[in-house]
Amino acid sequence: MSSMEWSSVSWLWVLLVLLHSLFHVSRGCFEEERNALLDYKAFANVTDDTSPYIFPPNLTSWDDKSNCCAWPRVRCNHTTGRVIEISLNYTIPYDRDAVMYLNATIFLPFVDLQSLDLSSNYLDGWLKNEGFERLHGLTKLQVLDLSWNKFNSSIVSSLLGFSSLKSLSLAGNFLEEFQGFERLHGLTKLQVLDLSSNNRLNSSILSSLLGFSSLKSLSLAGNNMEGPIPIQGMPLLTSIYRPRPI
Ligand SMILES: *[C@@H]1O[C@H](CO)[C@@H](O)[C@H](O)[C@H]1NC(C)=O
Ligand SMILES: *[C@@H]1O[C@H](CO)[C@@H](O)[C@H](O)[C@H]1NC(C)=O
Ligand SMILES: *[C@@H]1O[C@H](CO)[C@@H](O)[C@H](O)[C@H]1NC(C)=O
Ligand SMILES: *[C@@H]1O[C@H](CO)[C@@H](O)[C@H](O)[C@H]1NC(C)=O
Ligand SMILES: *[C@@H]1O[C@H](CO)[C@@H](O)[C@H](O)[C@H]1NC(C)=O
Ligand SMILES: *[C@@H]1O[C@H](CO)[C@@H](O)[C@H](O)[C@H]1NC(C)=O
Ligand SMILES: *[C@@H]1O[C@H](CO)[C@@H](O)[C@H](O)[C@H]1NC(C)=O
């Protein structure tokens, strides 16, 4: 190949790469991220923005044409065009009889995600083999809010790999015995842990709190437990919300 030909080949390559990235961000956000958000919208089965929701889900503007970085509940990094924050709280209406298993794998495309709020959705758990354990590649995730769902202690094993996590809320779920709870000690950056209002939690979990050495804030409010909280195992702790006395 002559150098002339070579140089036009390289230019073509550069052009293709540019076109590729233009295509991806042409509507301001990455195709795969928009599609994933639309998958969630389909799961939530949002038909309108009012009744029977406690708060309006506000997802009507989520469509396959617009820039997902401009959607309510979504925040992007304007330099990279990547989604960094998703707030999906109160997007699924309360239905006493419904059993809701989320396919968490739909969140895989959000490689730069820092914060995910799935609170107040009455989720029962993850779809089989499609749970949060599939998302450990999201190495920037710092804030995870799973509060006010219907998760039981089996949720814990799906959370073990999130080593970047700084804040985790499991408040208002159906956690009870915490077998394997101490395995969460592997979350060595965890600063905020909210376990409040899990009325089935009892004192048997207190000993497993020894070992959350990076914790700064711990909430055990609204649980049924008594006995000393082993704060000596949490040297950085500055705030603690105690269980109500029983
Ligand atoms: C979506 O909601 C409508 C209206 O509430 C309901 O009739 C339908 O069964 C729901 N679909 C799914 C897949 O849950
Ligand atoms: C819905 O989203 C729009 C657009 O981001 C915003 O202006 C509005 O305040 C939101 N409404 C509610 C009820 O959150
Ligand atoms: C956005 O991404 C750029 C480039 O990776 C980074 O320098 C910046 O800190 C990010 N901003 C936010 C708010 O994450
Ligand atoms: C949903 O969560 C966001 C932050 O994650 C918060 O600002 C907003 O007020 C919440 N919405 C409701 C209805 O609680
Ligand atoms: C879960 O979502 C992923 C990603 O969208 C998809 O590939 C997979 O088939 C889904 N799993 C099920 C059981 O629907
Ligand atoms: C905990 O939740 C999982 C997922 O929903 C379910 O399969 C399991 O039966 C539940 N375990 C208990 C003890 O309720
Ligand atoms: C705490 O709960 C576990 C599981 O629900 C139970 O086996 C244990 O006896 C309880 N311990 C106390 C002190 O109530």
Coordinates of C-alpha atoms and ligand atoms in Angstrom, one line a residue:
M1 CA 0.0 0.0 0.0
S2 CA 1.4 3.4 -0.9
S3 CA 1.5 6.1 1.8
M4 CA -1.1 8.0 -0.1
E5 CA -3.5 5.1 0.1
W6 CA -2.6 4.4 3.7
S7 CA -3.3 8.0 4.7
S8 CA -6.7 7.9 3.0
V9 CA -7.5 4.7 4.8
S10 CA -6.6 6.3 8.1
W11 CA -8.7 9.3 7.4
L12 CA -11.6 7.0 6.6
W13 CA -11.1 5.3 9.9
V14 CA -11.0 8.6 11.8
L15 CA -14.2 9.6 10.0
L16 CA -15.9 6.3 10.8
V17 CA -15.0 6.6 14.5
L18 CA -16.3 10.2 14.5
L19 CA -19.5 9.2 12.8
H20 CA -19.9 6.3 15.3
S21 CA -19.7 8.6 18.3
L22 CA -21.9 11.2 16.6
F23 CA -24.5 8.6 16.0
H24 CA -24.3 7.4 19.6
V25 CA -24.7 10.9 21.1
S26 CA -26.7 12.4 18.2
R27 CA -29.7 12.8 20.4
G28 CA -27.6 13.8 23.4
C29 CA -27.4 10.5 25.1
F30 CA -26.1 7.0 24.4
E31 CA -28.5 4.8 22.5
E32 CA -28.0 1.8 24.8
E33 CA -28.7 4.0 27.9
R34 CA -31.9 5.4 26.4
N35 CA -33.1 1.9 25.5
A36 CA -32.3 0.7 29.0
L37 CA -34.4 3.5 30.5
L38 CA -37.2 2.7 28.1
D39 CA -37.0 -0.9 29.3
Y40 CA -37.5 0.3 32.8
K41 CA -40.5 2.5 31.7
A42 CA -42.0 -0.6 30.1
F43 CA -41.5 -2.6 33.2
A44 CA -43.1 0.1 35.4
N45 CA -46.0 0.1 32.9
V46 CA -46.5 3.8 33.2
T47 CA -49.6 4.9 31.4
D48 CA -50.2 8.4 32.8
D49 CA -48.7 10.7 35.3
T50 CA -51.5 10.8 37.9
S51 CA -53.6 8.2 39.7
P52 CA -53.0 5.6 41.1
Y53 CA -49.6 6.9 42.0
I54 CA -48.7 8.6 45.3
F55 CA -46.5 10.9 43.4
P56 CA -46.6 11.4 39.6
P57 CA -44.0 9.1 38.0
N58 CA -43.3 11.9 35.4
L59 CA -42.1 9.5 32.8
T60 CA -44.3 10.5 29.9
S61 CA -41.5 12.6 28.3
W62 CA -39.3 9.4 28.1
D63 CA -39.6 8.4 24.4
D64 CA -37.4 6.9 21.8
K65 CA -36.7 10.2 20.0
S66 CA -35.6 12.7 22.7
N67 CA -32.3 13.2 24.5
C68 CA -32.4 11.1 27.7
C69 CA -30.1 13.4 29.4
A70 CA -32.9 16.0 29.5
W71 CA -35.4 13.6 30.9
P72 CA -36.8 14.0 34.4
R73 CA -35.2 11.6 36.9
V74 CA -32.0 11.3 34.8
R75 CA -28.8 13.2 35.2
C76 CA -25.8 13.0 32.8
N77 CA -22.2 14.1 32.8
H78 CA -22.3 16.8 30.2
T79 CA -18.7 16.2 29.1
T80 CA -19.1 12.5 28.5
G81 CA -22.9 12.3 27.7
R82 CA -23.1 9.3 30.1
V83 CA -25.9 8.9 32.6
I84 CA -24.5 9.3 36.2
E85 CA -27.7 9.5 38.3
I86 CA -31.1 7.8 38.0
S87 CA -34.0 8.5 40.4
L88 CA -36.7 6.0 39.9
N89 CA -38.4 6.4 43.3
Y90 CA -42.2 6.1 43.3
T91 CA -42.5 4.9 39.8
I92 CA -44.5 1.8 40.4
P93 CA -47.9 2.1 42.0
Y94 CA -48.7 0.2 45.1
D95 CA -50.7 -3.0 44.4
R96 CA -51.1 -5.2 47.4
D97 CA -51.4 -8.3 45.3
A98 CA -48.8 -7.7 42.7
V99 CA -45.5 -9.5 42.8
M100 CA -42.8 -7.4 41.1
Y101 CA -39.5 -8.9 40.1
L102 CA -37.2 -6.4 38.4
N103 CA -34.7 -7.4 35.7
A104 CA -31.8 -5.6 37.1
T105 CA -29.6 -6.5 34.1
I106 CA -31.3 -3.6 32.3
F107 CA -29.0 -1.3 34.2
L108 CA -25.8 -2.8 32.8
P109 CA -25.3 -0.1 30.1
F110 CA -24.8 2.6 32.7
V111 CA -21.1 2.2 33.0
D112 CA -20.6 5.6 34.7
L113 CA -23.6 5.4 37.0
Q114 CA -22.8 7.0 40.4
S115 CA -26.3 7.0 42.0
L116 CA -29.3 4.8 41.6
D117 CA -32.5 5.4 43.6
L118 CA -35.1 2.6 43.3
S119 CA -36.9 3.4 46.5
S120 CA -40.6 3.2 47.2
N121 CA -41.4 0.8 44.3
Y122 CA -42.8 -2.2 46.2
L123 CA -40.4 -4.5 44.4
D124 CA -40.2 -8.1 45.7
G125 CA -36.8 -9.0 44.4
W126 CA -34.8 -9.5 41.2
L127 CA -35.8 -11.7 38.3
K128 CA -34.0 -15.0 38.5
N129 CA -30.4 -14.8 37.3
E130 CA -31.0 -11.1 36.5
G131 CA -30.3 -9.5 39.9
F132 CA -27.9 -6.9 41.1
E133 CA -25.1 -9.4 41.2
R134 CA -25.0 -8.9 37.4
L135 CA -24.1 -5.2 38.0
H136 CA -20.8 -5.4 39.8
G137 CA -19.2 -4.0 36.7
L138 CA -20.7 -0.6 37.6
T139 CA -17.6 0.4 39.4
K140 CA -18.6 4.0 39.9
L141 CA -21.7 3.3 41.8
Q142 CA -21.5 5.2 45.1
V143 CA -25.1 5.7 46.2
L144 CA -27.7 2.9 46.1
D145 CA -31.2 3.5 47.6
L146 CA -33.3 0.3 47.8
S147 CA -35.5 1.6 50.6
W148 CA -39.3 0.9 50.9
N149 CA -39.5 -2.1 48.8
K150 CA -40.4 -5.6 49.8
F151 CA -36.9 -7.1 49.8
N152 CA -36.0 -9.8 52.3
S153 CA -32.5 -10.8 53.5
S154 CA -31.8 -12.7 50.3
I155 CA -31.1 -9.3 48.7
V156 CA -27.8 -9.0 50.6
S157 CA -25.9 -11.6 48.6
S158 CA -26.6 -9.6 45.4
L159 CA -24.9 -6.5 46.9
L160 CA -21.5 -8.0 47.8
G161 CA -19.5 -6.9 44.8
F162 CA -20.2 -3.1 44.9
S163 CA -16.8 -2.1 46.3
S164 CA -17.3 1.6 45.3
L165 CA -20.5 1.9 47.3
K166 CA -20.5 4.8 49.9
S167 CA -24.1 4.9 50.8
L168 CA -26.6 2.0 51.0
S169 CA -30.2 2.2 52.1
L170 CA -32.2 -0.9 52.8
A171 CA -34.7 0.9 55.1
G172 CA -38.3 -0.1 55.1
N173 CA -37.9 -3.6 53.7
F174 CA -38.5 -7.1 55.1
L175 CA -35.0 -7.9 56.3
E176 CA -34.9 -10.3 59.1
E177 CA -32.1 -12.7 60.1
F178 CA -28.9 -11.5 58.5
Q179 CA -27.2 -14.7 57.5
G180 CA -24.1 -13.6 55.6
F181 CA -24.7 -10.0 56.5
E182 CA -21.1 -9.7 57.7
R183 CA -20.1 -10.5 54.1
L184 CA -21.1 -6.9 53.4
H185 CA -17.9 -5.9 55.3
G186 CA -16.3 -6.2 51.9
L187 CA -17.9 -2.9 51.0
T188 CA -14.8 -1.1 52.4
K189 CA -15.9 2.4 51.3
L190 CA -19.3 2.2 52.9
Q191 CA -19.9 5.4 55.0
V192 CA -23.7 5.4 55.3
L193 CA -25.8 2.4 56.1
D194 CA -29.6 2.7 56.7
L195 CA -31.3 -0.4 58.0
S196 CA -34.2 1.5 59.7
S197 CA -37.8 0.3 59.8
N198 CA -37.2 -3.4 59.1
N199 CA -39.4 -4.5 61.9
R200 CA -38.3 -8.1 61.7
L201 CA -34.7 -7.3 62.4
N202 CA -33.7 -8.3 65.8
S203 CA -30.6 -8.1 68.1
S204 CA -29.0 -11.0 66.4
I205 CA -27.6 -8.7 63.7
L206 CA -25.7 -6.5 66.1
S207 CA -22.6 -8.6 66.3
S208 CA -22.3 -8.5 62.5
L209 CA -22.0 -4.7 62.7
L210 CA -18.5 -5.2 64.0
G211 CA -16.4 -4.9 60.9
F212 CA -18.1 -2.0 59.1
S213 CA -14.9 0.0 59.8
S214 CA -15.5 2.8 57.4
L215 CA -19.1 3.7 58.5
K216 CA -19.8 7.3 59.5
S217 CA -23.6 7.0 59.8
L218 CA -25.7 4.1 60.8
S219 CA -29.5 3.9 61.2
L220 CA -31.2 1.2 63.1
A221 CA -34.2 3.2 64.0
G222 CA -37.6 1.6 64.0
N223 CA -36.3 -2.0 64.5
N224 CA -37.1 -4.5 67.2
M225 CA -33.8 -4.9 68.9
E226 CA -32.1 -4.3 72.2
G227 CA -28.6 -4.6 73.6
P228 CA -25.5 -2.5 73.0
I229 CA -24.5 -1.5 69.5
P230 CA -20.8 -2.5 69.0
I231 CA -19.7 1.0 68.1
Q232 CA -16.1 0.2 69.0
G233 CA -15.9 -1.7 65.7
M234 CA -16.9 1.5 63.9
P235 CA -14.2 4.1 64.7
L236 CA -15.4 6.7 62.2
L237 CA -19.0 6.7 63.3
T238 CA -20.3 10.2 63.9
S239 CA -24.1 9.6 63.8
I240 CA -26.2 6.7 64.9
Y241 CA -29.9 6.4 64.9
R242 CA -30.8 3.8 67.6
P243 CA -33.6 1.4 67.5
R244 CA -36.6 2.3 69.7
P245 CA -36.4 0.8 73.1
I246 CA -38.5 -2.3 73.5
Ligands
LIG1 C1 -50.3 -2.2 32.5 O1 -51.3 -1.4 33.1 C2 -52.6 -1.6 32.6 C3 -53.5 -0.6 33.2 O2 -53.3 -0.4 34.5 C4 -53.0 -3.1 32.9 O3 -54.3 -3.3 32.4 C5 -52.0 -4.1 32.3 O4 -52.3 -5.4 32.6 C6 -50.6 -3.7 32.7 N1 -49.6 -4.5 32.0 C7 -48.7 -5.2 32.6 C8 -47.8 -5.9 31.7 O5 -48.5 -5.2 33.8
LIG2 C1 -41.7 16.5 35.6 O1 -40.5 16.7 34.8 C2 -40.5 18.1 34.3 C3 -39.3 18.1 33.3 O2 -38.1 17.8 33.9 C4 -40.3 19.0 35.5 O3 -40.2 20.4 35.0 C5 -41.5 18.9 36.5 O4 -41.2 19.6 37.6 C6 -41.6 17.4 36.9 N1 -42.8 17.3 37.6 C7 -42.9 16.6 38.8 C8 -44.2 16.5 39.4 O5 -41.9 16.1 39.3
LIG3 C1 -17.6 14.3 33.9 O1 -16.7 13.6 33.2 C2 -15.4 14.2 33.1 C3 -14.5 13.4 32.2 O2 -14.5 12.0 32.6 C4 -14.8 14.3 34.5 O3 -13.6 14.9 34.5 C5 -15.8 15.1 35.4 O4 -15.4 15.1 36.7 C6 -17.2 14.4 35.4 N1 -18.2 15.2 36.1 C7 -19.0 14.7 36.9 C8 -20.0 15.7 37.6 O5 -19.1 13.5 37.2
LIG4 C1 -37.0 11.0 44.5 O1 -35.6 11.0 44.8 C2 -34.9 12.2 44.5 C3 -33.5 12.0 44.9 O2 -33.0 10.7 44.7 C4 -35.5 13.3 45.4 O3 -34.9 14.5 45.1 C5 -37.0 13.4 45.1 O4 -37.6 14.3 46.0 C6 -37.7 12.0 45.3 N1 -39.1 12.1 44.9 C7 -40.1 11.8 45.8 C8 -41.5 11.9 45.2 O5 -39.9 11.4 46.9
LIG5 C1 -33.2 -8.9 31.3 O1 -32.7 -7.8 30.6 C2 -31.6 -8.1 29.7 C3 -31.0 -6.7 29.2 O2 -32.0 -6.0 28.6 C4 -32.0 -9.0 28.6 O3 -31.0 -9.3 27.8 C5 -32.6 -10.3 29.3 O4 -33.1 -11.1 28.3 C6 -33.7 -9.9 30.3 N1 -34.0 -11.2 31.0 C7 -35.3 -11.6 31.1 C8 -35.4 -12.9 31.8 O5 -36.2 -11.0 30.6
LIG6 C1 -37.0 -13.9 49.9 O1 -37.3 -13.3 48.6 C2 -37.0 -14.2 47.5 C3 -37.1 -13.3 46.3 O2 -38.4 -12.7 46.2 C4 -37.9 -15.4 47.6 O3 -37.6 -16.2 46.5 C5 -37.7 -16.1 48.9 O4 -38.7 -17.1 49.0 C6 -37.9 -15.1 50.1 N1 -37.6 -15.8 51.3 C7 -38.3 -15.7 52.4 C8 -37.8 -16.4 53.6 O5 -39.4 -15.1 52.4
LIG7 C1 -33.8 -13.1 65.8 O1 -34.4 -13.6 64.5 C2 -34.0 -14.8 64.1 C3 -34.6 -15.1 62.7 O2 -35.8 -14.5 62.5 C4 -34.4 -15.9 65.1 O3 -34.0 -17.2 64.7 C5 -33.8 -15.5 66.5 O4 -34.3 -16.4 67.5 C6 -34.2 -14.1 66.9 N1 -33.4 -13.7 68.0 C7 -33.9 -13.0 69.0 C8 -33.0 -12.6 70.1 O5 -35.0 -12.6 69.0

